Structures are given as structure tokens and as C-alpha cells.
PDB file of C-alpha atoms in Angstrom:
ATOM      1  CA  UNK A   1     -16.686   9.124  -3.439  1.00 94.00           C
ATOM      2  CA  UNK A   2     -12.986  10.318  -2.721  1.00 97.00           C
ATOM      3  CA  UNK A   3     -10.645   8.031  -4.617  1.00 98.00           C
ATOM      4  CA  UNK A   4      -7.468   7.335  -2.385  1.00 98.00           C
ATOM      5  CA  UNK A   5      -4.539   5.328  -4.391  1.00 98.00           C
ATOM      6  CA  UNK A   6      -2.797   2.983  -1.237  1.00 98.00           C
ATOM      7  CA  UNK A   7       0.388   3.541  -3.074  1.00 98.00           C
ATOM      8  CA  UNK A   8       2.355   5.455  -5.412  1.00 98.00           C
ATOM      9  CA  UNK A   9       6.482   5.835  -5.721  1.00 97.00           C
ATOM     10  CA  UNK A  10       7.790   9.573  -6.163  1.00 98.00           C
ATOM     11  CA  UNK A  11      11.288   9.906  -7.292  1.00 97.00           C
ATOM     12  CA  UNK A  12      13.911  12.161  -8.579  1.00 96.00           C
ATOM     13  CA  UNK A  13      16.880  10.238  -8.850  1.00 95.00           C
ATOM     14  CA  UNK A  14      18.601   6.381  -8.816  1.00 94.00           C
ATOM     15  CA  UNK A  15      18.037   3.727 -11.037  1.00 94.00           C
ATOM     16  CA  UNK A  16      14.487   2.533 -10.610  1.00 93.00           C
ATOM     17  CA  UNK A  17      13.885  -1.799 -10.546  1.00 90.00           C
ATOM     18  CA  UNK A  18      13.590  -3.165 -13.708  1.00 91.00           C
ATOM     19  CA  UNK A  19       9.517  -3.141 -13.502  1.00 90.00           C
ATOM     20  CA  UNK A  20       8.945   0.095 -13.063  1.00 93.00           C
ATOM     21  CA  UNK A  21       9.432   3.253 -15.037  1.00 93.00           C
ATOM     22  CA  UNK A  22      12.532   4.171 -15.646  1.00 94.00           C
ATOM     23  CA  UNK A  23      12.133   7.894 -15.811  1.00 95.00           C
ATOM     24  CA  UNK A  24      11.983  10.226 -12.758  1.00 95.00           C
ATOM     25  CA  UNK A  25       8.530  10.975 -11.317  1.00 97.00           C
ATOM     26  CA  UNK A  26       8.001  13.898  -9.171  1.00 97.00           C
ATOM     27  CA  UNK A  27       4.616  15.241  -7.302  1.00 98.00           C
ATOM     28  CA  UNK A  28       3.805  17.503 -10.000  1.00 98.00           C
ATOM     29  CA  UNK A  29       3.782  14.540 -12.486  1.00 98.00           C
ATOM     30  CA  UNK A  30       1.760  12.526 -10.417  1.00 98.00           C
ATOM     31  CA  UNK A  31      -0.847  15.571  -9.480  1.00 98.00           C
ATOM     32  CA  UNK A  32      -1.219  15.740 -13.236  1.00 98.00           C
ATOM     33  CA  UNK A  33      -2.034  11.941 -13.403  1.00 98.00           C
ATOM     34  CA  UNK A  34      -4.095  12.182 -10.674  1.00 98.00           C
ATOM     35  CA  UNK A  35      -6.420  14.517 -12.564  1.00 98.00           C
ATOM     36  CA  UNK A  36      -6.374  12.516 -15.672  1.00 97.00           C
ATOM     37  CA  UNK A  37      -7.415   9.286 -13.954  1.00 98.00           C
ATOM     38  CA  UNK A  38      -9.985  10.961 -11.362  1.00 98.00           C
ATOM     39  CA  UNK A  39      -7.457   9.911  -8.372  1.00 98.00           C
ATOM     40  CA  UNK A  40      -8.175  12.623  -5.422  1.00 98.00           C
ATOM     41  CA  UNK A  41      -5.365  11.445  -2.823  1.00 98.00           C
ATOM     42  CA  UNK A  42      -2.343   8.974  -3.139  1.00 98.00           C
ATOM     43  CA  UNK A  43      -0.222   7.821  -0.162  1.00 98.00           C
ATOM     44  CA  UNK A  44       3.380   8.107  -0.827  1.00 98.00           C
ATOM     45  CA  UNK A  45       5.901   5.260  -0.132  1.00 98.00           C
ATOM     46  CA  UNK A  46       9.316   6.306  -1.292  1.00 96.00           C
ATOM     47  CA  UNK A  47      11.028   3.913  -3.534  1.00 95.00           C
ATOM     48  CA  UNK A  48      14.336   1.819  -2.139  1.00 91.00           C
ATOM     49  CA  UNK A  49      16.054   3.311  -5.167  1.00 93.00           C
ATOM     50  CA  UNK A  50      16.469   7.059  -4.820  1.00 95.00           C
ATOM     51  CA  UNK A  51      18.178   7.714  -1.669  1.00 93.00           C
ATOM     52  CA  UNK A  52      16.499  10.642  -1.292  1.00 95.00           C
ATOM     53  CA  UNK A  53      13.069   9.332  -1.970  1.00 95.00           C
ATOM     54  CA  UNK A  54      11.871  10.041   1.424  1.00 95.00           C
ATOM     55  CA  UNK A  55      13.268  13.993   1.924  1.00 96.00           C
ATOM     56  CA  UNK A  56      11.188  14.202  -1.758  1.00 97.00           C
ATOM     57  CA  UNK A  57       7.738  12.325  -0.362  1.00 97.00           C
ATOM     58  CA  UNK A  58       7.843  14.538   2.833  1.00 97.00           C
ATOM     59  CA  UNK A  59       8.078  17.775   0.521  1.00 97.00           C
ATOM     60  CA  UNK A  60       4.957  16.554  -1.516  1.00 98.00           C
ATOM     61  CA  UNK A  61       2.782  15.882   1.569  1.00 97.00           C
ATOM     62  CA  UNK A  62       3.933  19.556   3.272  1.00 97.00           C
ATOM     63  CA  UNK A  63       2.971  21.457   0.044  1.00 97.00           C
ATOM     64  CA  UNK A  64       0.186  19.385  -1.217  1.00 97.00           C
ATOM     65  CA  UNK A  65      -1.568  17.975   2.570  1.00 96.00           C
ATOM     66  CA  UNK A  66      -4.768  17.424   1.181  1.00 95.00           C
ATOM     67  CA  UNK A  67      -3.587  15.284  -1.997  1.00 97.00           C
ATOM     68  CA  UNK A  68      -0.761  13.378  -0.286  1.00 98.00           C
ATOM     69  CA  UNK A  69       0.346  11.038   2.681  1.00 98.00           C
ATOM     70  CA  UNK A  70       3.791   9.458   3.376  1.00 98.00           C
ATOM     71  CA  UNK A  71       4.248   6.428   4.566  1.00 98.00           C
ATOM     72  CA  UNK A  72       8.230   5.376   4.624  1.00 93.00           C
ATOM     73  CA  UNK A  73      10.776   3.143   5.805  1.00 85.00           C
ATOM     74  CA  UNK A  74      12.917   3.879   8.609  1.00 91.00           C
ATOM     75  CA  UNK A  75      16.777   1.499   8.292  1.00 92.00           C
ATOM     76  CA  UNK A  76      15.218  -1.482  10.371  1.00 93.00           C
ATOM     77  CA  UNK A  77      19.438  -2.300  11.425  1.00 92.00           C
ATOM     78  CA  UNK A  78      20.443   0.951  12.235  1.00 93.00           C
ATOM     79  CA  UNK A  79      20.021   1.840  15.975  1.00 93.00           C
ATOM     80  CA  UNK A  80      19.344   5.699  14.954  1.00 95.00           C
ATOM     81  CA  UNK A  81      16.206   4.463  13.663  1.00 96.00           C
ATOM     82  CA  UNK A  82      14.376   3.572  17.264  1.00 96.00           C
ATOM     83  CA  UNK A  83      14.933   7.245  18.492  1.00 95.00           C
ATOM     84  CA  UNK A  84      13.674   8.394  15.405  1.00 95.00           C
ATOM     85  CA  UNK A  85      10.404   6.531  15.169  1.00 97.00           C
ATOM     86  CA  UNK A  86       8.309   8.433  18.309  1.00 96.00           C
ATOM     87  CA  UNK A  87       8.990  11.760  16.128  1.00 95.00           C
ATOM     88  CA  UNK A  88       7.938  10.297  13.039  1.00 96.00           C
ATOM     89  CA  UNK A  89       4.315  11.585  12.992  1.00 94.00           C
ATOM     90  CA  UNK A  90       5.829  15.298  13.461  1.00 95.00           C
ATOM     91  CA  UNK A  91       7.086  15.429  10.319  1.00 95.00           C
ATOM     92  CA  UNK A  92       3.407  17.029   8.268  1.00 93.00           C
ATOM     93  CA  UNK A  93       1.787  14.336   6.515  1.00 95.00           C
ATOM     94  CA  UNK A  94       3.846  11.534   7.465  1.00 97.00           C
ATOM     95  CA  UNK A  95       1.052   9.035   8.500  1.00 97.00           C
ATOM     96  CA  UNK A  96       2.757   5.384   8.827  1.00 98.00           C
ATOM     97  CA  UNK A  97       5.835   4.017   8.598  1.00 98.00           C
ATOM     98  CA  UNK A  98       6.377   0.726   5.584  1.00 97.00           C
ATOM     99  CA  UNK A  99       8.998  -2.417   5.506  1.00 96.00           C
ATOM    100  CA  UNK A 100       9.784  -4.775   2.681  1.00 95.00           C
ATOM    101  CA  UNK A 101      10.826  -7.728   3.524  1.00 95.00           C
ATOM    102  CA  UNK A 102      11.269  -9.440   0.121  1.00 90.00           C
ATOM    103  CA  UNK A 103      14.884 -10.674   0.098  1.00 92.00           C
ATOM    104  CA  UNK A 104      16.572 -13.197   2.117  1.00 93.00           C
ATOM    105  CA  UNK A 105      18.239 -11.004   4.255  1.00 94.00           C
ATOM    106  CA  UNK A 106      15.186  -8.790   5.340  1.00 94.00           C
ATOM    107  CA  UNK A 107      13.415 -11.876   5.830  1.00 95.00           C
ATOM    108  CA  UNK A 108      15.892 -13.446   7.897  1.00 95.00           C
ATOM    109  CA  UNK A 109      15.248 -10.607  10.399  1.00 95.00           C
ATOM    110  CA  UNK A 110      12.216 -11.449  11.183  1.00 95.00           C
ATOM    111  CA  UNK A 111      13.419 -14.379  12.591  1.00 93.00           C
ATOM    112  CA  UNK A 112      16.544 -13.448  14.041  1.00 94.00           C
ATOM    113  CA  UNK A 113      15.031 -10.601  16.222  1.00 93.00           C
ATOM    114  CA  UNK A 114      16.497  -8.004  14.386  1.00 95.00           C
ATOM    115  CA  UNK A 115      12.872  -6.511  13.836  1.00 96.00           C
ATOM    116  CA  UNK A 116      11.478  -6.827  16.782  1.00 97.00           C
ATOM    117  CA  UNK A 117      12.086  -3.556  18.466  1.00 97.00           C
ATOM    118  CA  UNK A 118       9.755  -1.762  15.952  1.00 97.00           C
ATOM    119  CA  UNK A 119       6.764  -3.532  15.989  1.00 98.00           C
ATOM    120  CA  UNK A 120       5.589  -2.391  19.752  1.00 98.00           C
ATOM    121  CA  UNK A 121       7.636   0.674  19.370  1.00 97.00           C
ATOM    122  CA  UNK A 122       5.170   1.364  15.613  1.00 98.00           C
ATOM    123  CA  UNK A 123       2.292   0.739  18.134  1.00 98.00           C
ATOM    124  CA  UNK A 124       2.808   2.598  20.705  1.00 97.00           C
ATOM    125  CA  UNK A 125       3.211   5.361  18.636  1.00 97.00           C
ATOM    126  CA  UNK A 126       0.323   5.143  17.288  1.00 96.00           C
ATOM    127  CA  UNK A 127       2.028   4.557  13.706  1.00 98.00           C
ATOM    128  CA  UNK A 128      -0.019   1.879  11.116  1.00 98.00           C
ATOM    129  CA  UNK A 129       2.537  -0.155   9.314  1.00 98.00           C
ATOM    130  CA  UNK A 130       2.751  -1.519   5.540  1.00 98.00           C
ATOM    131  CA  UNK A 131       4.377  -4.433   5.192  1.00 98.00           C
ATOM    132  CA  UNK A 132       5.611  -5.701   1.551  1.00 96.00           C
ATOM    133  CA  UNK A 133       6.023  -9.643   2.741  1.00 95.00           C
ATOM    134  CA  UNK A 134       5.519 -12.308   0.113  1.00 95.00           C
ATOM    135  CA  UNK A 135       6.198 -15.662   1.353  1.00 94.00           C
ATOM    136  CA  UNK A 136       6.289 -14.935   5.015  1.00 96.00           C
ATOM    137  CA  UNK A 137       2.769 -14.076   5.825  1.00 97.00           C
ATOM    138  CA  UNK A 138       2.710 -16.513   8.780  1.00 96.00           C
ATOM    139  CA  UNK A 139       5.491 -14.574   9.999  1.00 96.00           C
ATOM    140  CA  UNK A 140       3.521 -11.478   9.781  1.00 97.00           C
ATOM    141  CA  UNK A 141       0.585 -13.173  11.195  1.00 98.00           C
ATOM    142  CA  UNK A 142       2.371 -13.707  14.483  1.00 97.00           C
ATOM    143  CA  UNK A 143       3.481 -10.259  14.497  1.00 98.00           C
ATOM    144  CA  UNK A 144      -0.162  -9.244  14.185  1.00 98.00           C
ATOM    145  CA  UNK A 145      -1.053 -11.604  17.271  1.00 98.00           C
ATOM    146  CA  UNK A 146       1.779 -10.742  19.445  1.00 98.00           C
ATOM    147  CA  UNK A 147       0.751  -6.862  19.029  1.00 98.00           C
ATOM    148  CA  UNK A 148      -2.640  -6.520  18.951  1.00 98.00           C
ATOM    149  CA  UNK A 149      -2.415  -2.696  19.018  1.00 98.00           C
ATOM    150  CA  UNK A 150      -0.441  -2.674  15.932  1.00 98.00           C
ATOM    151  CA  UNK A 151      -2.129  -1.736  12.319  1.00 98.00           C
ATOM    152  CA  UNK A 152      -0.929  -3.915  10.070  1.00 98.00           C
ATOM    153  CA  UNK A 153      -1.028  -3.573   5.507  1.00 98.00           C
ATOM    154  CA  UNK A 154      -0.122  -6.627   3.679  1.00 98.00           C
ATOM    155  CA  UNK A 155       1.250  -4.925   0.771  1.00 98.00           C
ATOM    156  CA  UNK A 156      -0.306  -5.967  -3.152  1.00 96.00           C
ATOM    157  CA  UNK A 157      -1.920  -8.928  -1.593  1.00 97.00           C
ATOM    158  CA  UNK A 158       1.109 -10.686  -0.493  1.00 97.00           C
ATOM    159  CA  UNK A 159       1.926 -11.606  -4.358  1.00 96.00           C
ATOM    160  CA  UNK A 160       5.567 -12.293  -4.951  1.00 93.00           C
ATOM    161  CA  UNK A 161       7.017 -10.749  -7.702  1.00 87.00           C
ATOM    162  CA  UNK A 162       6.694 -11.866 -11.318  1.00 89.00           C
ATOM    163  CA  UNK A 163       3.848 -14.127 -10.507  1.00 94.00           C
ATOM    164  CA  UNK A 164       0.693 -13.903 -12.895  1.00 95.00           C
ATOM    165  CA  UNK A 165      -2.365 -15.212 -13.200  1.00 95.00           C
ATOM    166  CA  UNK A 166      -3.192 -18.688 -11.028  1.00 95.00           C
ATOM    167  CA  UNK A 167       0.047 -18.722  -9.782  1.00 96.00           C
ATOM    168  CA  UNK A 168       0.095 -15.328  -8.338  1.00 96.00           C
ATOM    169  CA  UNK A 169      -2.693 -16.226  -6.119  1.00 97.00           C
ATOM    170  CA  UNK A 170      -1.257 -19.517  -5.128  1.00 96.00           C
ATOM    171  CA  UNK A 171      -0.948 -18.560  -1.343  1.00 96.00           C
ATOM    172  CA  UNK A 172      -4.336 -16.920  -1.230  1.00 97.00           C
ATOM    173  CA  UNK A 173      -5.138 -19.573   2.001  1.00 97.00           C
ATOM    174  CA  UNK A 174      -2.350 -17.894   3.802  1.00 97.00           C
ATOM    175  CA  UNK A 175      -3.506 -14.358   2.868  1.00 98.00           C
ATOM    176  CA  UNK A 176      -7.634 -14.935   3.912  1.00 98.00           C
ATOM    177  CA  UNK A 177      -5.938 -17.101   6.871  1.00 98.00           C
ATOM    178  CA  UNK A 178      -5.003 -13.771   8.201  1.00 98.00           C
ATOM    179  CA  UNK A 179      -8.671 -11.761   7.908  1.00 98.00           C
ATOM    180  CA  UNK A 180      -9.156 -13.379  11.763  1.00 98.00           C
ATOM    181  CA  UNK A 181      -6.942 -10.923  13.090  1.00 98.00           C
ATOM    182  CA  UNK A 182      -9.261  -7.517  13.055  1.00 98.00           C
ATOM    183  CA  UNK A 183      -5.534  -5.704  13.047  1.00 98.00           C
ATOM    184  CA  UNK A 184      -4.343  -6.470   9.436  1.00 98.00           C
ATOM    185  CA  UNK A 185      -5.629  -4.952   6.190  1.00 98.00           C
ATOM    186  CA  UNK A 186      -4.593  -5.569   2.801  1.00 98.00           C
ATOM    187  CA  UNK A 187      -3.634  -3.387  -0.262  1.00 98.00           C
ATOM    188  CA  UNK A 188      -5.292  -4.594  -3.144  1.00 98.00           C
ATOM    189  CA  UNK A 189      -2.777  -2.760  -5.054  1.00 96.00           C
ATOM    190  CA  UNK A 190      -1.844  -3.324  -9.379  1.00 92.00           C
ATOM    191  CA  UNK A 191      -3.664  -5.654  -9.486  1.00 95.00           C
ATOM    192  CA  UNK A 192      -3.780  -5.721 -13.620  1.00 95.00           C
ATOM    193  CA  UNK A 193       0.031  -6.554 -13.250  1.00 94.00           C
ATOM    194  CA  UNK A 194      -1.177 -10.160 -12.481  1.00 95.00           C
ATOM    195  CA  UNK A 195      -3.599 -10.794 -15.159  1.00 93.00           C
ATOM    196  CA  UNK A 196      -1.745 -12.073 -18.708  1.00 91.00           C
ATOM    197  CA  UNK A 197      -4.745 -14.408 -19.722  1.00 86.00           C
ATOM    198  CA  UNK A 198      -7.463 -11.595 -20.388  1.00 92.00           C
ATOM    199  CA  UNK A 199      -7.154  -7.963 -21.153  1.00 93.00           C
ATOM    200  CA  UNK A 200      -9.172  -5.049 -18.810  1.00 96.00           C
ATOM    201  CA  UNK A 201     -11.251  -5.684 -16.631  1.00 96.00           C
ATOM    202  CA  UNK A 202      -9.713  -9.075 -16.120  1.00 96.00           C
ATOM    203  CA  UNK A 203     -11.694 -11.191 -15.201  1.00 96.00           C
ATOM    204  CA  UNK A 204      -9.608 -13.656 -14.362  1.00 95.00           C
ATOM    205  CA  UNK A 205      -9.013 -11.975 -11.491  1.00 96.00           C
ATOM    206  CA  UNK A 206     -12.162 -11.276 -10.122  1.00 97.00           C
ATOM    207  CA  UNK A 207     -12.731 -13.928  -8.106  1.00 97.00           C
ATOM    208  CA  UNK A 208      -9.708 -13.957  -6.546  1.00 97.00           C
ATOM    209  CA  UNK A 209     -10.486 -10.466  -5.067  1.00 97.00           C
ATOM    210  CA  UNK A 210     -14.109 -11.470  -4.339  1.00 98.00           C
ATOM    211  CA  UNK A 211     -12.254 -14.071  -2.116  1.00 98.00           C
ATOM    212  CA  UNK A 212     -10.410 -11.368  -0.207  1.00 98.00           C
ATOM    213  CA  UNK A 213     -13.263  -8.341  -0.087  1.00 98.00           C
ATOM    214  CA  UNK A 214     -15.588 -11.125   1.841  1.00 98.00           C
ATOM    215  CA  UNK A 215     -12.874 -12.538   4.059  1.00 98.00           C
ATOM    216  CA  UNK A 216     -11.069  -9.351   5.477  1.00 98.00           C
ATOM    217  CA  UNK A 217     -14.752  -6.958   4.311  1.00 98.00           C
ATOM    218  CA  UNK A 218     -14.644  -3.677   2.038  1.00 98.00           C
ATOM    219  CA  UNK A 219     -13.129  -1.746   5.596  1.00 98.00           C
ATOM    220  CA  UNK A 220     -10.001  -3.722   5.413  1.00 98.00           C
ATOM    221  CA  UNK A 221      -9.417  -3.656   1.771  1.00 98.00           C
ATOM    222  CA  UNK A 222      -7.684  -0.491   0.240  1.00 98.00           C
ATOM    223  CA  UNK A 223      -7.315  -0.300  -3.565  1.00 98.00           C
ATOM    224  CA  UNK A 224      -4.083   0.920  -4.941  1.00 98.00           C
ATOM    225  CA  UNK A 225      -2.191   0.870  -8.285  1.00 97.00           C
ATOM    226  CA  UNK A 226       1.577   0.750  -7.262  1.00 96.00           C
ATOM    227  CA  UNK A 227       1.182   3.433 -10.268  1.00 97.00           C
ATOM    228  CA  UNK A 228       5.124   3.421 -11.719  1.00 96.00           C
ATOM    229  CA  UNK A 229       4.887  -0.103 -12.697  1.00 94.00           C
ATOM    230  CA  UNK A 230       1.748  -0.124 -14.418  1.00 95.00           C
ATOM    231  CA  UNK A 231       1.447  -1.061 -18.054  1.00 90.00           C
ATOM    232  CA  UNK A 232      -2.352   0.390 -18.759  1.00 95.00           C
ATOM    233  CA  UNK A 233      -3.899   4.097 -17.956  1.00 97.00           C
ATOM    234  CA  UNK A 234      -3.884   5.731 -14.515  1.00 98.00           C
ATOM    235  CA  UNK A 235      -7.761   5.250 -15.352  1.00 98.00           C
ATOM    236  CA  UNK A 236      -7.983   2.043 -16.444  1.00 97.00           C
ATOM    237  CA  UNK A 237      -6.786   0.982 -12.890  1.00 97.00           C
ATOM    238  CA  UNK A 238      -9.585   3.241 -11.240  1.00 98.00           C
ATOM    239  CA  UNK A 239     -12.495   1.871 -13.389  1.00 98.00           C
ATOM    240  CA  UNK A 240     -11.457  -1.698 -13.183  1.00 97.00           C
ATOM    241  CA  UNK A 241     -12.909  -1.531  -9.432  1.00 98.00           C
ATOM    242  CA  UNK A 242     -15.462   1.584  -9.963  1.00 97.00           C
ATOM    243  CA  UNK A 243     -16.906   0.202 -13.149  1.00 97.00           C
ATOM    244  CA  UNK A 244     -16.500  -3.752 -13.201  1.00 97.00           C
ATOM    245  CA  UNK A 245     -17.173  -5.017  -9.949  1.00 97.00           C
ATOM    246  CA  UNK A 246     -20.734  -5.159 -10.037  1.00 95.00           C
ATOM    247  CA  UNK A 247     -20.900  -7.073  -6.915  1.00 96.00           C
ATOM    248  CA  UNK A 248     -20.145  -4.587  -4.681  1.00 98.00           C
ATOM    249  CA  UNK A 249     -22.837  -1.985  -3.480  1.00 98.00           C
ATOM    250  CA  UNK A 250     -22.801   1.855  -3.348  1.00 97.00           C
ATOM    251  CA  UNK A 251     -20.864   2.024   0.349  1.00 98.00           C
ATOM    252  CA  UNK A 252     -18.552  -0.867  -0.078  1.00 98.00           C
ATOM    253  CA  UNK A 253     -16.830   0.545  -3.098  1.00 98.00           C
ATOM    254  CA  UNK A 254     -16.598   3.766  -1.217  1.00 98.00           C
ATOM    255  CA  UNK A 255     -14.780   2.071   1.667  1.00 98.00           C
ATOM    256  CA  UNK A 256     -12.366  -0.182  -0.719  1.00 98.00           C
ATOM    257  CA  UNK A 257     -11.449   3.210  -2.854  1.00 98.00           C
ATOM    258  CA  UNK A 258     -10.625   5.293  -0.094  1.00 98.00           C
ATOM    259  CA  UNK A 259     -12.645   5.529   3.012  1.00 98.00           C
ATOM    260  CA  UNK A 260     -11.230   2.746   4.754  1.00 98.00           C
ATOM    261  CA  UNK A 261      -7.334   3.276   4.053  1.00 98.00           C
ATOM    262  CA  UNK A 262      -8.166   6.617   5.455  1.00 98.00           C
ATOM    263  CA  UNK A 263      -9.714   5.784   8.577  1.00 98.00           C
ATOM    264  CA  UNK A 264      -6.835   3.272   9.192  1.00 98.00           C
ATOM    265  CA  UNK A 265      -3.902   5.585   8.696  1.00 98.00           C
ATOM    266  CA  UNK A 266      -5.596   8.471  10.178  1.00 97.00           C
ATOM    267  CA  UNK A 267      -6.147  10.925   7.694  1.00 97.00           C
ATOM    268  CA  UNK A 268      -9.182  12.507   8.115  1.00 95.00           C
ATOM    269  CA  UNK A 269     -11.569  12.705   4.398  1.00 89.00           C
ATOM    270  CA  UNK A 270     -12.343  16.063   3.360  1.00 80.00           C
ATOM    271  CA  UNK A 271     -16.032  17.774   4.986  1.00 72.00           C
ATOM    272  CA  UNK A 272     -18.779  17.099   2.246  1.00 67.00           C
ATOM    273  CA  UNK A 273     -19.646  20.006   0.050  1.00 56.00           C
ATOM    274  CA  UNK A 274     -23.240  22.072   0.507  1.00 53.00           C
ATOM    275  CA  UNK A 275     -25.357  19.759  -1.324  1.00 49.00           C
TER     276      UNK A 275
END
């Protein structure tokens, strides 16, 4: 099984948010962590704080292109941005492009039409998009109707920040409301952020991703650990799905920890080994 993390942050410089590390954390830091936790690939999604974040994501995925993807934001306001998004994918291992939209000003543009260019622009080239969304996913559903073509990624579930436990999962109908589109996924990413009841594997939790696994299926459901907000082990994140979810057969676990995300952003799994 090749263990694919939906989601990482690289960084050299800035001041990180509050709730994640505070220290820089380069590729060669994360390669290391990789190996510890038994992580093969990670996609890349530079981090709004380091302006630079996206010059250092692109460097990783040249010099490592079997252990890293990008996927990055392009300025969604700044009319350089729609000549810049056909060329995206010529950049090496830039796979997908990703938007937050988790203040009310980004949100506002998805009403206002100030997004709207890059959604059929995104599908046209071919480009899957990650959207971090919480508390307009009916916004995001009728972006997912109007372009059919377009590969959507609700980002961590659609959990707003700072939400544990029940509460976190509050808006789960609105999340499984959007499995009847075949053209959005979700990233079932840090997930033991949300979980202050019960310590690993938190259990607590469980259901709430058994909910999502048989609504959207294991092809649609990419496990990720948001790593550089994390409070346990690199490890601990892995095994909480590998080890504890004894509900999910051989193949499906396969798909949720890698195979899927894969197939959806295009980047093709390494050839199996002589057996």
C-alpha cells in the first residue's frame, strides 16, 4: 500500500497561524518525517503565511518528483492570475491548483462573481481543485453542478476551525449532501485535531467518518494529516486509519490512503516491485 498524505505545509519563512508550528519546515524535514511515520508521498499546499511558500513547494516537487506534489493558490483578484493558470501544470509536479475561502472577504467572492472566472478556466485545464470552505459548502455544491468537468476537494471535511468533537461535525448533512455529485471528493485530513473527549484512536470520531467513507465511497475519500498542526506523532495519524478502522477491507484502505487522491490529481503510483 503507498501511503499518500492529502496535505502537508512547507515553509521557510513568515509567521505561521497560531495552530500550527511555529518553526520553519522545509522538504528535508518533512522527508525525514515521512520515513519515521511510514508516509511514501505528501501533496504540498503552500501555507498563506510565507510569501514564498509556493517558489519553496515547487523546488520540493522538482528535486523530490516521486515523494511530492504541489497543489497552490493562484491570487483569485489579481487579473495576472487567469493567464497564468493554462501554464500551471508546466511547472514539474504542480498537479492542482487550492483556494481557501474561510474569511468573510474570500467568501464574499463567491457570491459576488469575483471567482467565477477560475472555476471553468481550472477545468478546462484539466487542473483538480482543493477547496478549504467551511460554512459555504452549498456554495461549493453549485460550483460542482454548474461545472461538471471540474474536480473538486472539500478540504478537512469542511470543519471550521476550532470546532471539536460533536460540534465539529455539526454540518455533516451538508458535507454527505454533496457525495451526489460524482465530481467532489473530500480530504479526510487531521482528523485527531477534532477529538478532545478520547485519546488515539478516537473513537469518538469514528462514526462520523464511517458516515462520510459510505456516502462519497473509499475512491472519493483521501486521508491527510494537515501535518504542521498536529499535536500527536506523524505515525499516530497513519495508524489511526491503517490500524483502527477495522471496518474497512484490504482495497478500501488502499484507496482512502493513497490510491484514490492519486488517481484524482493525476499522479500516476509507482510500478509494483518483482514479487
Amino acid at each position: 500500500m503507498v501511503i499518500v498524505d492529502a496535505q502537508v505545509h512547507i515553509w521557510r519563512g513568515g509567521t505561521p497561524s497560531a495552530h500550527h508550528r511555529q518553526e520553519p519546515f522545509g522538504a528535508d524535514d518533512l522527508l525525514q518525517a515521512m520515513a519515521t511515520a511510514g508516509v511514501d508521498r505528501a501533496v504540498l499546499v503552500p501555507p498563506t503565511w510565507d510569501p514564498n511558500a509556493r517558489a519553496v513547494a515547487l523546488a520540493a516537487a522538482r528535486h523530490h518528483p516521486d515523494r511530492f506534489a504541489v497543489m497552490g493558490g493562484l491570487p483569485l483578484d489579481h487579473p495576472e492570475s487567469r493567464a497564468e493558470l493554462p501554464r500551471w501544470r508546466e511547472q514539474s509536479g504542480a498537479l492542482g491548483l487550492r483556494f481557501s475561502f474561510n474569511s468573510p472577504k474570500t467568501q464574499a467572492w463567491l457570491a459576488d462573481g469575483t471567482a467565477d472566472w477560475v472555476w471553468p478556466a481550472a477545468a478546462r485545464a484539466n487542473l483538480p481543485v482543493a477547496l478549504l470552505a467551511p460554512g459555504v459548502l452549498p456554495a461549493i455544491g453549485a460550483i460542482a453542478r454548474n461545472h461538471p468537468n471540474l474536480r473538486i476537494i472539500v478540504d478537512h471535511l469542511g470543519i471550521p476551525r476550532g470546532l471539536k468533537d460533536d460540534a465539529a461535525f455539526a454540518h455533516l448533512p451538508e458535507l454527505i449532501a454533496l457525495a451526489a455529485l460524482p465530481n467532489v471528493a473530500v480530504k479526510a485530513a487531521g482528523l485527531p485535531s477534532y477529538a478532545s473527549k478520547d485519546p488515539y484512536p478516537y473513537r469518538s470520531l469514528h462514526p462520523y467518518l464511517r458516515q462520510v467513507i459510505d456516502a462519497f465511497g473509499p475512491d472519493r475519500v483521501f486521508w491527510g494529516t494537515d501535518l504542521s498542526r498536529m499535536t500527536c506523532s506523524y505515525r499516530t495519524c497513519v495508524s489511526m486509519f491503517t490500524e483502527e478502522l477495522d471496518w474497512l477491507s484490504a482495497r478500501e484502505l488502499e484507496l482512502i490512503m493513497g490510491a484514490a487522491l492519486c488517481r484524482w490529481i493525476g499522479w500516476p503510483l509507482p510500478a509494483p516491485g518483482p514479487q
